[in-house]
Amino acid sequence: MASVTITDASGRTLTGQTLEAFLYISFTFPLFSVGLNCALGAEQLRPFVEELSAKSAFYVSAHPNAGLPNQFGNMTRLQNSWPL
């Protein structure tokens, strides 16, 4: 599995790559899956998951940000509220 972080609405990764560039590099490895992880919430991550799914020959995973911890140490978003 290879996972990458999309940092904002531009769709660029932490290293400045586009999602398509990440996929291009990923195809050179015998991966089980590719995925997106935690910089964005589920609503913001969804279009990038859809793009990844449409362009990838691998299984796709998504690990959206659960929010920020509140004063009680709990996350601000509950897993069952994710629209993915």
PDB file of C-alpha atoms in Angstrom:
ATOM      1  CA  MET A   1       0.000   0.000   0.000  1.00  0.00           C
ATOM      2  CA  ALA A   2       1.122   3.502  -0.782  1.00  0.00           C
ATOM      3  CA  SER A   3      -0.712   6.434   0.741  1.00  0.00           C
ATOM      4  CA  VAL A   4      -0.322  10.123   0.063  1.00  0.00           C
ATOM      5  CA  THR A   5      -1.563  13.312   1.707  1.00  0.00           C
ATOM      6  CA  ILE A   6      -3.481  15.914  -0.302  1.00  0.00           C
ATOM      7  CA  THR A   7      -2.797  19.151   1.543  1.00  0.00           C
ATOM      8  CA  ASP A   8      -5.468  21.494   0.176  1.00  0.00           C
ATOM      9  CA  ALA A   9      -8.075  22.063  -2.513  1.00  0.00           C
ATOM     10  CA  SER A  10      -5.374  22.387  -5.195  1.00  0.00           C
ATOM     11  CA  GLY A  11      -5.018  18.600  -5.113  1.00  0.00           C
ATOM     12  CA  ARG A  12      -1.262  18.692  -4.581  1.00  0.00           C
ATOM     13  CA  THR A  13       0.547  16.304  -2.268  1.00  0.00           C
ATOM     14  CA  LEU A  14       2.924  17.324   0.525  1.00  0.00           C
ATOM     15  CA  THR A  15       5.771  17.056  -1.984  1.00  0.00           C
ATOM     16  CA  GLY A  16       3.946  19.195  -4.548  1.00  0.00           C
ATOM     17  CA  GLN A  17       2.974  16.352  -6.891  1.00  0.00           C
ATOM     18  CA  THR A  18      -0.369  16.089  -8.575  1.00  0.00           C
ATOM     19  CA  LEU A  19      -2.464  13.019  -7.862  1.00  0.00           C
ATOM     20  CA  GLU A  20      -1.784  11.814 -11.394  1.00  0.00           C
ATOM     21  CA  ALA A  21       1.982  12.053 -10.833  1.00  0.00           C
ATOM     22  CA  PHE A  22       1.610  10.022  -7.627  1.00  0.00           C
ATOM     23  CA  LEU A  23      -0.259   7.341  -9.595  1.00  0.00           C
ATOM     24  CA  TYR A  24       2.320   7.334 -12.368  1.00  0.00           C
ATOM     25  CA  ILE A  25       5.083   6.585  -9.860  1.00  0.00           C
ATOM     26  CA  SER A  26       2.905   4.031  -8.035  1.00  0.00           C
ATOM     27  CA  PHE A  27       2.433   1.935 -11.173  1.00  0.00           C
ATOM     28  CA  THR A  28       6.137   1.029 -11.070  1.00  0.00           C
ATOM     29  CA  PHE A  29       5.641  -0.939  -7.816  1.00  0.00           C
ATOM     30  CA  PRO A  30       3.689  -4.163  -7.168  1.00  0.00           C
ATOM     31  CA  LEU A  31       1.235  -2.503  -4.779  1.00  0.00           C
ATOM     32  CA  PHE A  32      -1.963  -3.893  -3.318  1.00  0.00           C
ATOM     33  CA  SER A  33      -3.568  -0.466  -2.974  1.00  0.00           C
ATOM     34  CA  VAL A  34      -3.065   3.277  -3.131  1.00  0.00           C
ATOM     35  CA  GLY A  35      -4.764   5.729  -0.852  1.00  0.00           C
ATOM     36  CA  LEU A  36      -5.267   9.198   0.468  1.00  0.00           C
ATOM     37  CA  ASN A  37      -4.835  10.178   4.085  1.00  0.00           C
ATOM     38  CA  CYS A  38      -5.573  12.644   6.776  1.00  0.00           C
ATOM     39  CA  ALA A  39      -4.885  16.265   5.814  1.00  0.00           C
ATOM     40  CA  LEU A  40      -8.462  16.916   4.695  1.00  0.00           C
ATOM     41  CA  GLY A  41     -11.848  15.978   6.059  1.00  0.00           C
ATOM     42  CA  ALA A  42     -14.083  13.516   4.275  1.00  0.00           C
ATOM     43  CA  GLU A  43     -16.049  16.141   2.318  1.00  0.00           C
ATOM     44  CA  GLN A  44     -12.892  17.778   0.988  1.00  0.00           C
ATOM     45  CA  LEU A  45     -11.169  14.454   0.290  1.00  0.00           C
ATOM     46  CA  ARG A  46     -14.036  12.879  -1.660  1.00  0.00           C
ATOM     47  CA  PRO A  47     -13.337  14.386  -5.130  1.00  0.00           C
ATOM     48  CA  PHE A  48      -9.716  13.247  -4.899  1.00  0.00           C
ATOM     49  CA  VAL A  49     -10.754   9.722  -3.855  1.00  0.00           C
ATOM     50  CA  GLU A  50     -13.105   9.649  -6.842  1.00  0.00           C
ATOM     51  CA  GLU A  51     -10.292  10.781  -9.160  1.00  0.00           C
ATOM     52  CA  LEU A  52      -7.909   8.215  -7.699  1.00  0.00           C
ATOM     53  CA  SER A  53     -10.497   5.471  -8.075  1.00  0.00           C
ATOM     54  CA  ALA A  54     -11.213   6.401 -11.694  1.00  0.00           C
ATOM     55  CA  LYS A  55      -7.546   6.460 -12.712  1.00  0.00           C
ATOM     56  CA  SER A  56      -6.019   3.681 -10.615  1.00  0.00           C
ATOM     57  CA  ALA A  57      -5.635  -0.009 -11.389  1.00  0.00           C
ATOM     58  CA  PHE A  58      -5.132  -0.658  -7.650  1.00  0.00           C
ATOM     59  CA  TYR A  59      -7.606  -0.915  -4.798  1.00  0.00           C
ATOM     60  CA  VAL A  60      -8.177   2.520  -3.251  1.00  0.00           C
ATOM     61  CA  SER A  61      -8.263   3.493   0.415  1.00  0.00           C
ATOM     62  CA  ALA A  62      -9.205   6.712   2.176  1.00  0.00           C
ATOM     63  CA  HIS A  63      -8.313   7.849   5.676  1.00  0.00           C
ATOM     64  CA  PRO A  64      -9.849  11.319   6.149  1.00  0.00           C
ATOM     65  CA  ASN A  65      -8.940  13.574   9.015  1.00  0.00           C
ATOM     66  CA  ALA A  66     -11.138  12.942  12.038  1.00  0.00           C
ATOM     67  CA  GLY A  67     -10.908  16.582  13.077  1.00  0.00           C
ATOM     68  CA  LEU A  68      -8.985  18.187  15.883  1.00  0.00           C
ATOM     69  CA  PRO A  69      -9.013  16.999  19.469  1.00  0.00           C
ATOM     70  CA  ASN A  70     -11.386  18.974  21.704  1.00  0.00           C
ATOM     71  CA  GLN A  71     -10.787  19.912  25.336  1.00  0.00           C
ATOM     72  CA  PHE A  72     -11.777  16.366  26.398  1.00  0.00           C
ATOM     73  CA  GLY A  73      -9.314  14.630  24.065  1.00  0.00           C
ATOM     74  CA  ASN A  74     -12.032  13.482  21.650  1.00  0.00           C
ATOM     75  CA  MET A  75     -11.986  14.173  17.939  1.00  0.00           C
ATOM     76  CA  THR A  76     -14.360  16.820  16.564  1.00  0.00           C
ATOM     77  CA  ARG A  77     -15.774  14.472  13.899  1.00  0.00           C
ATOM     78  CA  LEU A  78     -17.102  11.001  14.587  1.00  0.00           C
ATOM     79  CA  GLN A  79     -16.283   8.194  12.173  1.00  0.00           C
ATOM     80  CA  ASN A  80     -19.963   7.463  11.507  1.00  0.00           C
ATOM     81  CA  SER A  81     -20.411  11.037  10.208  1.00  0.00           C
ATOM     82  CA  TRP A  82     -17.984  10.524   7.312  1.00  0.00           C
ATOM     83  CA  PRO A  83     -19.798  10.541   3.966  1.00  0.00           C
ATOM     84  CA  LEU A  84     -17.354   8.188   2.215  1.00  0.00           C
TER      85      LEU A  84
END
